[in-house]
Tab-separated table of C-alpha atoms and ligand atoms in Angstrom:
chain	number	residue	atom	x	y	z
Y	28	UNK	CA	-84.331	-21.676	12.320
Y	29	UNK	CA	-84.835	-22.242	16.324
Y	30	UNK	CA	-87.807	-22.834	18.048
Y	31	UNK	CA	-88.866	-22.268	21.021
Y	32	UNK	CA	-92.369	-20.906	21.069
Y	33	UNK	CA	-95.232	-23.300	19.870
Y	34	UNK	CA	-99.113	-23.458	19.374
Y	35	UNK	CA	-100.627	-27.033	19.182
Y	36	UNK	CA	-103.951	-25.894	17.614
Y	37	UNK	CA	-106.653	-28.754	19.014
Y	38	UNK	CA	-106.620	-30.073	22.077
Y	39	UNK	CA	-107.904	-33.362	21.351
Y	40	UNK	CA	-106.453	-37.049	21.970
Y	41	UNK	CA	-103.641	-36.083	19.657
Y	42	UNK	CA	-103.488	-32.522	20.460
Y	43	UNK	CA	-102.944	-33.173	24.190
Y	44	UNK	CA	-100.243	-36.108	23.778
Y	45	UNK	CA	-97.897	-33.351	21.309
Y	46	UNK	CA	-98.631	-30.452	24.161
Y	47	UNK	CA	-97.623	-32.937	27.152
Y	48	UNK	CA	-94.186	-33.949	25.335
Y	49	UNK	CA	-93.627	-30.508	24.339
Y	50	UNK	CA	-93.740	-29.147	27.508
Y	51	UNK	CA	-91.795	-32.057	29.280
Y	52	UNK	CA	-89.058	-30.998	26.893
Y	53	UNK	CA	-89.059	-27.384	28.065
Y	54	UNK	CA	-90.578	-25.733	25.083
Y	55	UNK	CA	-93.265	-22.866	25.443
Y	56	UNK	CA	-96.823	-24.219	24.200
Y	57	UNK	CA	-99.684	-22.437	23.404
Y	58	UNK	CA	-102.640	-24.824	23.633
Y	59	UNK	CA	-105.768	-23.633	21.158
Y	60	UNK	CA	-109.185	-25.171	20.897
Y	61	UNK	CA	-112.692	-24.521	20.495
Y	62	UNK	CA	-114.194	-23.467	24.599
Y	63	UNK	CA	-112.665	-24.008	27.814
Y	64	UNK	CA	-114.232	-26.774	28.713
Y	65	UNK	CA	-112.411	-28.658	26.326
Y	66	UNK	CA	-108.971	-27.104	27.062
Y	67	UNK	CA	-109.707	-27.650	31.141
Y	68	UNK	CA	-110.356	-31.716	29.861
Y	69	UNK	CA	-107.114	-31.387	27.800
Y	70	UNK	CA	-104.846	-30.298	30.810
Y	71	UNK	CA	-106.702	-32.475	33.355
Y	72	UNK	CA	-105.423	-35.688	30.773
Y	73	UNK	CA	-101.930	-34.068	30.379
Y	74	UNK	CA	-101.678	-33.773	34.463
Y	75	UNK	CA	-102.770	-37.630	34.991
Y	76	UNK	CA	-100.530	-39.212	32.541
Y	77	UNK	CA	-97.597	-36.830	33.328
Y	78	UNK	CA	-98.482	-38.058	37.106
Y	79	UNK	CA	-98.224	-41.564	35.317
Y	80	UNK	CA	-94.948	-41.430	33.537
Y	81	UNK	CA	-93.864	-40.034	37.319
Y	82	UNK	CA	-95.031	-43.412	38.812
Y	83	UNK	CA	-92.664	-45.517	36.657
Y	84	UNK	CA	-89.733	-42.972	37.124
Y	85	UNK	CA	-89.621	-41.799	33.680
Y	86	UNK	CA	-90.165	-37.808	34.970
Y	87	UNK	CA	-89.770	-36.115	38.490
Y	88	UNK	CA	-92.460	-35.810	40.482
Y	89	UNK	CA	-91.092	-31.841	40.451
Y	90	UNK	CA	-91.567	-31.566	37.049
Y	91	UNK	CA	-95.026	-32.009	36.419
Y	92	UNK	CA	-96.463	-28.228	37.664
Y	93	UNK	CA	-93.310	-26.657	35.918
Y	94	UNK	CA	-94.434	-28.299	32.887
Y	95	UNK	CA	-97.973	-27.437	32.964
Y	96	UNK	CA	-96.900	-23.903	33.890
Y	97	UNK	CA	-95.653	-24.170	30.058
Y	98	UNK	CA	-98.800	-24.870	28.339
Y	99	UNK	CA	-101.155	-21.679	28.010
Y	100	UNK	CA	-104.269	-22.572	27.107
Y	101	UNK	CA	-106.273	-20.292	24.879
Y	102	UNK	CA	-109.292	-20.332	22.597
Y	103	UNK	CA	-109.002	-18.760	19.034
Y	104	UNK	CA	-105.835	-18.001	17.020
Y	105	UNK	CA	-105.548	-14.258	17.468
Y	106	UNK	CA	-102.658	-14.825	20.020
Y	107	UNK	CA	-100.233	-16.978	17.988
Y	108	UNK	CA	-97.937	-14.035	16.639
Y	109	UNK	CA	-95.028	-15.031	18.661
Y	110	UNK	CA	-95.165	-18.694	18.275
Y	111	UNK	CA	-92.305	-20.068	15.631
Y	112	UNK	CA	-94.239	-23.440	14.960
Y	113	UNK	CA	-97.712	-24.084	15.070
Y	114	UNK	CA	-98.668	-28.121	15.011
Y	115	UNK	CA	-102.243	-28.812	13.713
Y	116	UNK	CA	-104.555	-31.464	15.259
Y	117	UNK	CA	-107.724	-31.370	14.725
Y	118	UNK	CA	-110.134	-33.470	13.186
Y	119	UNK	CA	-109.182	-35.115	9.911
Y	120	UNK	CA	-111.381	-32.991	7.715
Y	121	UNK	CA	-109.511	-31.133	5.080
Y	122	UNK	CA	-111.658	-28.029	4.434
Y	123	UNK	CA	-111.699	-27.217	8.471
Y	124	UNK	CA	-107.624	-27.647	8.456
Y	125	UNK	CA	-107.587	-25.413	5.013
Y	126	UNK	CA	-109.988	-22.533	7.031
Y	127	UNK	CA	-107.591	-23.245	10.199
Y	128	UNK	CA	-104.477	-21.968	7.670
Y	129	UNK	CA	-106.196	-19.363	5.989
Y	130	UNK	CA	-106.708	-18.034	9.390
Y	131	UNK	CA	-103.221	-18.565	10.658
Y	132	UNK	CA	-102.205	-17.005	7.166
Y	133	UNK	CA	-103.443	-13.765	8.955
Y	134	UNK	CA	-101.656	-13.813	12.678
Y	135	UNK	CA	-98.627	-15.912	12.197
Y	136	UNK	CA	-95.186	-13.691	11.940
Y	137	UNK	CA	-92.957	-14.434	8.559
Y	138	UNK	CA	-90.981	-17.372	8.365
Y	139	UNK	CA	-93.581	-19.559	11.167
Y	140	UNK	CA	-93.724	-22.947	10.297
Y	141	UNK	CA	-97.318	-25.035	10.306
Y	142	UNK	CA	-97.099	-28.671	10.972
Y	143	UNK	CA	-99.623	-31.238	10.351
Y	144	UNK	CA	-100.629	-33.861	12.311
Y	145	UNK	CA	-102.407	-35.645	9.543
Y	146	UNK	CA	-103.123	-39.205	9.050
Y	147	UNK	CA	-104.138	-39.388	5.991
Y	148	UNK	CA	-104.154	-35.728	3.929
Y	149	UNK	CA	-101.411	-35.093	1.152
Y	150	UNK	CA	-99.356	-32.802	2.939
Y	151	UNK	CA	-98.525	-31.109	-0.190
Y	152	UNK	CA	-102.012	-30.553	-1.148
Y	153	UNK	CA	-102.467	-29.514	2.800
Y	154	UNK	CA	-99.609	-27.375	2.212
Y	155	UNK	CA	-100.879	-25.367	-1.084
Y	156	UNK	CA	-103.660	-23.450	1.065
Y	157	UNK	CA	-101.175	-21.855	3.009
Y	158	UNK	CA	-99.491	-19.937	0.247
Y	159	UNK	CA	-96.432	-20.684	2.413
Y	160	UNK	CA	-95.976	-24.200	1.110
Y	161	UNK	CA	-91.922	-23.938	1.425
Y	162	UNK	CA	-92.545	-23.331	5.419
Y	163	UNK	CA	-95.133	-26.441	5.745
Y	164	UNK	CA	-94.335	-30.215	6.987
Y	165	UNK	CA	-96.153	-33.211	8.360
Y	166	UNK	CA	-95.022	-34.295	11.880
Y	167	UNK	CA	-97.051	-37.603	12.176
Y	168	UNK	CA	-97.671	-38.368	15.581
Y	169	UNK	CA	-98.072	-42.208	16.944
Y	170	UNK	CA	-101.173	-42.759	19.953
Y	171	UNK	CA	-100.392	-42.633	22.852
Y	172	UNK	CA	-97.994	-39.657	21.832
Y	173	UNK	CA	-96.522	-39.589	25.310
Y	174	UNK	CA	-95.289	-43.611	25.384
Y	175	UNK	CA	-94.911	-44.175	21.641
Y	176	UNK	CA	-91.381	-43.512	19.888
Y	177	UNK	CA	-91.563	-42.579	16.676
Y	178	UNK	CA	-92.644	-39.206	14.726
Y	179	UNK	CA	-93.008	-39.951	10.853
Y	180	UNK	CA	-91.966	-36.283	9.069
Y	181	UNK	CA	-93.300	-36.201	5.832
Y	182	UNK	CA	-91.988	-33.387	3.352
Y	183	UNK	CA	-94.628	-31.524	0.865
Y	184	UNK	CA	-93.283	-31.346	-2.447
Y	185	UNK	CA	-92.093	-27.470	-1.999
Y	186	UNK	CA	-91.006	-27.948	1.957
Y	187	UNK	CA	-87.553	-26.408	2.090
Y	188	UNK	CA	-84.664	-27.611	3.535
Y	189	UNK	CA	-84.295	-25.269	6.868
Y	190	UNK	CA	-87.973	-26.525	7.770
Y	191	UNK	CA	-87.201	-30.012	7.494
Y	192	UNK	CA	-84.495	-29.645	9.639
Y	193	UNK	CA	-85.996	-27.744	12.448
Y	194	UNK	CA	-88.897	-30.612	12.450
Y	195	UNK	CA	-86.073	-33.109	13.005
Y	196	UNK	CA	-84.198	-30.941	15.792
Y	197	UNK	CA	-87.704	-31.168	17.175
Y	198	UNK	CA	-88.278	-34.943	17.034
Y	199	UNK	CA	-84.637	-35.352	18.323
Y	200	UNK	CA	-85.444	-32.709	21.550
Y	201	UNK	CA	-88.467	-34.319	22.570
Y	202	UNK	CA	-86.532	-37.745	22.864
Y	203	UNK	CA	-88.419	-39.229	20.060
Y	204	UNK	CA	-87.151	-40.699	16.786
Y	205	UNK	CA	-87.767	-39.291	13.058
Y	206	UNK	CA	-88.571	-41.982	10.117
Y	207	UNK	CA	-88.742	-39.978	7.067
Y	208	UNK	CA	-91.418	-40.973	4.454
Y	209	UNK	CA	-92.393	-39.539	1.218
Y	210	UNK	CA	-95.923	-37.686	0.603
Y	211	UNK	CA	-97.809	-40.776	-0.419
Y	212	UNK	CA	-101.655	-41.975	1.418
Y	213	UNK	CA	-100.947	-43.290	4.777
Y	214	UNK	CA	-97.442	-42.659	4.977
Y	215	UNK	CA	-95.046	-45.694	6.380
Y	216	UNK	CA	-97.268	-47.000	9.418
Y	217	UNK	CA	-100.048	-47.113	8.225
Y	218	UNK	CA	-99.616	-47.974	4.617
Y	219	UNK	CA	-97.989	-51.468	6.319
Y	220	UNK	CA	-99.678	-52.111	9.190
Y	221	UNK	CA	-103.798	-51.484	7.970
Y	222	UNK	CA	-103.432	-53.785	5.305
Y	223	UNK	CA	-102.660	-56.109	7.380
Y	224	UNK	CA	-105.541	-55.788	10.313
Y	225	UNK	CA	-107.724	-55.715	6.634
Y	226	UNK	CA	-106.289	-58.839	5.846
Y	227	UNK	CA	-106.849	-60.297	9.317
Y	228	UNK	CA	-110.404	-59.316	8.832
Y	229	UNK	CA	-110.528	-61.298	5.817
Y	230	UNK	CA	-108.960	-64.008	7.654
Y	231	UNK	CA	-111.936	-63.777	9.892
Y	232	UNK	CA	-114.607	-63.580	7.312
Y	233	UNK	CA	-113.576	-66.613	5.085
Y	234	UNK	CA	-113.504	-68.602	8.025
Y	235	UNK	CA	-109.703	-69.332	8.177
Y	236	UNK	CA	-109.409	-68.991	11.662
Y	237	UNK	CA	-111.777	-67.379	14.471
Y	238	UNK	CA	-110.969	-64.337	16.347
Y	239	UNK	CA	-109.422	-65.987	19.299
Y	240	UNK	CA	-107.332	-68.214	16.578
Y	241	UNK	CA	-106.001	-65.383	14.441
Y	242	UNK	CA	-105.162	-63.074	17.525
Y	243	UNK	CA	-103.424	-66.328	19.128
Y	244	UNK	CA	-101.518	-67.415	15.806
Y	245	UNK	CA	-99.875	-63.081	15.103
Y	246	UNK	CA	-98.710	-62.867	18.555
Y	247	UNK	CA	-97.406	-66.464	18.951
Y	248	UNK	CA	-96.398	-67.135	15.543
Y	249	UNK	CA	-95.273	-63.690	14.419
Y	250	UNK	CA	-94.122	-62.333	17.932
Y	251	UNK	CA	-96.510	-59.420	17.479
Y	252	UNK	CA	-97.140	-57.899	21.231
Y	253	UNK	CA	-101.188	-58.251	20.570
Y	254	UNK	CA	-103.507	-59.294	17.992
Y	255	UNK	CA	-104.419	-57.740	14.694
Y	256	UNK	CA	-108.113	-57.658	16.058
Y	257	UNK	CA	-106.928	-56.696	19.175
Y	258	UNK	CA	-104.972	-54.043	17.248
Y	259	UNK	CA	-107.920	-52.627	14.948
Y	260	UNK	CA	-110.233	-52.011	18.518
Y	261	UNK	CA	-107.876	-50.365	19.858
Y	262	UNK	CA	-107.219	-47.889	16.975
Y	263	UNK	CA	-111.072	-47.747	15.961
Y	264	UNK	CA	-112.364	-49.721	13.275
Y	265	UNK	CA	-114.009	-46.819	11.663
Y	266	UNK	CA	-110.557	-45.227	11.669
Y	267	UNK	CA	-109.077	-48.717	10.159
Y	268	UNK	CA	-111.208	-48.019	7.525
Y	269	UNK	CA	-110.866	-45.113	6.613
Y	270	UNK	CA	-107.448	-45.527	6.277
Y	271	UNK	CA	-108.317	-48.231	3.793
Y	272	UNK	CA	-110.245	-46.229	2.089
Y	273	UNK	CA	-107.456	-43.605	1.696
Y	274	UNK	CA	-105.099	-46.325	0.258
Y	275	UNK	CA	-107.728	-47.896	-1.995
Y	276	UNK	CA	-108.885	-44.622	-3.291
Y	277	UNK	CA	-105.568	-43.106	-3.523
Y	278	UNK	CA	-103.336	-45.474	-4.842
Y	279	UNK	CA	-105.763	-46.906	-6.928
Y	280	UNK	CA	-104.901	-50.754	-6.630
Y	281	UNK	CA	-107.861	-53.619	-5.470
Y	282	UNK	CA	-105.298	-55.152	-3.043
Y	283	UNK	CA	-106.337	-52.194	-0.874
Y	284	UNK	CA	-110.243	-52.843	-1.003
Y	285	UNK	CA	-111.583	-52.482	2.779
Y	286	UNK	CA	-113.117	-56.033	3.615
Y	287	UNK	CA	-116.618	-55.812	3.470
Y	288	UNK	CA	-116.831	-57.562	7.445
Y	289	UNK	CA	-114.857	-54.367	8.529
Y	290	UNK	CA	-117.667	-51.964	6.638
Y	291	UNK	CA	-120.410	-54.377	8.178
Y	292	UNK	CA	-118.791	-53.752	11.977
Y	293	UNK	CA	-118.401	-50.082	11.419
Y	294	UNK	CA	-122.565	-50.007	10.263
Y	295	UNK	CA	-123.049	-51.672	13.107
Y	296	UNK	CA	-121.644	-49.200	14.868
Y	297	UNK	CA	-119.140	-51.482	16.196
Y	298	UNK	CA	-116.469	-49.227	16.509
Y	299	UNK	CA	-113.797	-51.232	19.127
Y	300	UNK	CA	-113.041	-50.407	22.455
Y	301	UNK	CA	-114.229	-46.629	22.340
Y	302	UNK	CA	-118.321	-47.789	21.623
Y	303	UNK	CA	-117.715	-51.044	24.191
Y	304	UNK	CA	-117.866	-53.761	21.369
Y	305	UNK	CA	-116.088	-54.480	17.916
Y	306	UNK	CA	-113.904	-57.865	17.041
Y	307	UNK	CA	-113.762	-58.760	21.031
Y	308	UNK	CA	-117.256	-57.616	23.210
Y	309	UNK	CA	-116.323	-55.246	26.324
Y	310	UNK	CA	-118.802	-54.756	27.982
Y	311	UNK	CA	-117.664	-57.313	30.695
Y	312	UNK	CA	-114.460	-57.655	33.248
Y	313	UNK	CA	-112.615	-60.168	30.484
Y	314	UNK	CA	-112.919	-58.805	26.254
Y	315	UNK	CA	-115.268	-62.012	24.196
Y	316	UNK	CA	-114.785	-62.047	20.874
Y	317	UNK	CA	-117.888	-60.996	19.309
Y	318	UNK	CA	-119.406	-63.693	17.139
L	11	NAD	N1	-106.089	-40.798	16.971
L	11	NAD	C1	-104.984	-41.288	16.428
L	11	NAD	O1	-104.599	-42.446	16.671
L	11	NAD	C2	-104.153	-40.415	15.514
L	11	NAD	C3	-102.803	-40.748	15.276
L	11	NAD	C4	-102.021	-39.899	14.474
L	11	NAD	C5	-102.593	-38.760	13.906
L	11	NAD	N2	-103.918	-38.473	14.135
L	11	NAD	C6	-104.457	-37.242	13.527
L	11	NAD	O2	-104.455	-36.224	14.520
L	11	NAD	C7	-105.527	-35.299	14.272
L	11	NAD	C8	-106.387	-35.177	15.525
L	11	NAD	O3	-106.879	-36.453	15.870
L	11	NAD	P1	-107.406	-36.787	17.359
L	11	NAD	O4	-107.481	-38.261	17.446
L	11	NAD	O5	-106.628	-36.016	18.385
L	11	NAD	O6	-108.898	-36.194	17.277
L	11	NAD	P2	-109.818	-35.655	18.468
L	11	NAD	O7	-111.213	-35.745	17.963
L	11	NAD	O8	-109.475	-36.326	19.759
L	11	NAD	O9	-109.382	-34.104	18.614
L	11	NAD	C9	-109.612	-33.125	17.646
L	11	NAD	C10	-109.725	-31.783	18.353
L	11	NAD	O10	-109.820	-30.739	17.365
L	11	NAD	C11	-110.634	-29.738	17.926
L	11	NAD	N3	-111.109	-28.807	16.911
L	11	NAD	C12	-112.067	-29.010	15.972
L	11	NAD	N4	-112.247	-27.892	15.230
L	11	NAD	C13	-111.366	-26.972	15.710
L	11	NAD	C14	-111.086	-25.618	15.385
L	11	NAD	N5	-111.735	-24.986	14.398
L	11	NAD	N6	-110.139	-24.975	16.090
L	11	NAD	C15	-109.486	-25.612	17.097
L	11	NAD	N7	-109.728	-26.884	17.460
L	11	NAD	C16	-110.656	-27.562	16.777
L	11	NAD	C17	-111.750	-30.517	18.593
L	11	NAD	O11	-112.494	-29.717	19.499
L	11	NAD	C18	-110.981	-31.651	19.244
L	11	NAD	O12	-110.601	-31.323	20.573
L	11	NAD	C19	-106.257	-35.831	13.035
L	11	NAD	O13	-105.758	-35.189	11.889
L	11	NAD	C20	-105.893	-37.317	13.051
L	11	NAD	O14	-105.958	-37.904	11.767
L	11	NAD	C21	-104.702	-39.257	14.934
């Protein structure tokens, strides 16, 4: 099964990270989303970070237009009959990825594969509402897709052998490496590293340590490169928990239950870096923890 031509259906964070390496690696990209404006913001990030990776040598300077040239942008899926792979990103909301299928269901050729980029769905259960479950995978992306490694490829139940291998000549051409995990809530990644920024929360609400002292104690005692508090801004702590969520809910097991200081923060709206305050308070030139 070769691919060559691909759609990345949403243009988002994700969305433009998967388009950028795509493109770097020669492939031909189709770039979907909802209006222009968004598509023009997508290409306008994949320009500045390419121009990025071409200040620390990583690309050529010659390289970045001939890439772009490779990433049509379009809005609405009436135009992906060509493309061999289509990689969904859009929001993590199950019934708009099932419509987004059902549609594809009607323009993609026989034998197209459809990739999710899904955090948290079962990629089987993903997978049944394209009647096409044997041609259906999850390619798990890490943020910033452009600078981080690893792609986690996650089999449905009824993904057949040819389209597991094609996602792994993928991950291998765009320079990044494959971990393989089975279809269980949150994957690998995730299913290690939220519970524990949860735990560090708990840390933090029993008073074990403060924020500066639990940040201080991971990265000096455990080597970590930053904080778990750090960490959790930086993803979102409405993301962090709804990860929880996924693991408590899905796997059934208290160990998983979200700490309630982590439910309190995302009330308060308290979301990390992206709404200017969460564990550590940015609103000024150095991060303060909060309280
Ligand atoms: N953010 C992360 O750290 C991260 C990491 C790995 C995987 N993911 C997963 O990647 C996916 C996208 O996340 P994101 O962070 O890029 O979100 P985002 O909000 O930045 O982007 C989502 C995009 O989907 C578009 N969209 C919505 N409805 C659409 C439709 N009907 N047709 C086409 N486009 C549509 C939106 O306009 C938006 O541009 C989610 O499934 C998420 O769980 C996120």
């Amino acid at each position: 099964m070769s691919i060559e031509r691909i759609a990345v259906v949403g243009a988002g964070q994700m969305g433009s990270g998967i388009a950028h390496v795509l493109a770097i690696a020669g492939y031909d990209v189709v770039l979907e989303d909802l209006n222009t404006e968004i598509l023009d913001k997508s290409i306008a990030l994949i320009r500045k970070n390419m121009a990025r990776q071409a200040a620390r040598g990583l690309i050529q300077d010659a390289d970045i237009e001939a890439a772009i040239a490779r990433i049509k942008p379009v809005v609405g899926l009436d135009g992906l009959g060509d493309r061999d792979l289509v990689i969904e990103s859009v929001f993590e909301d199950e019934a708009l990825k099932r419509a987004i299928y059902q549609e594809l269901g009607t323009v993609l050729k026989p034998g197209a594969i459809i990739a999710t980029n899904t955090s948290s769905i079962s990629v089987t259960r993903l997978a049944a509402a394209t009647g096409h479950a044997e041609h259906f995978i999850g390619l798990h992306f890490m943020n910033p897709v452009p600078v981080m490694q690893l792609v986690e490829v996650i089999r449905g139940i009824a993904t057949d052998d040819p389209t597991y291998q094609a996602a792994l000549d993928l991950v291998k051409r765009i320079g990044k490496t494959a971990a393989y995990a089975e279809d269980f809530p949150a994957f690998i990644v995730n299913r290690i590293l939220l519970p524990m920024i949860n735990e560090a929360v708990y840390t933090l609400y029993e008073g074990v340590g403060n924020v500066e002292a639990i940040d201080t104690a991971m990265r000096l005692g455990a080597n970590h490169p930053m904080g778990p508090l750090q960490l959790a801004d930086f993803i979102g702590l409405d993301t962090c928990l709804a990860v929880m969520q996924v693991l408590y809910e899905g796997l059934a097991d208290s160990k998983y239950r979200p700490c309630p200081l982590l439910v309190k923060y995302v009330e308060a709206g308290w979301l990390g870096r992206k709404t200017g305050r969460g564990f550590y308070d940015y609103r000024s030139d150095h991060p303060v923890p909060t309280r």
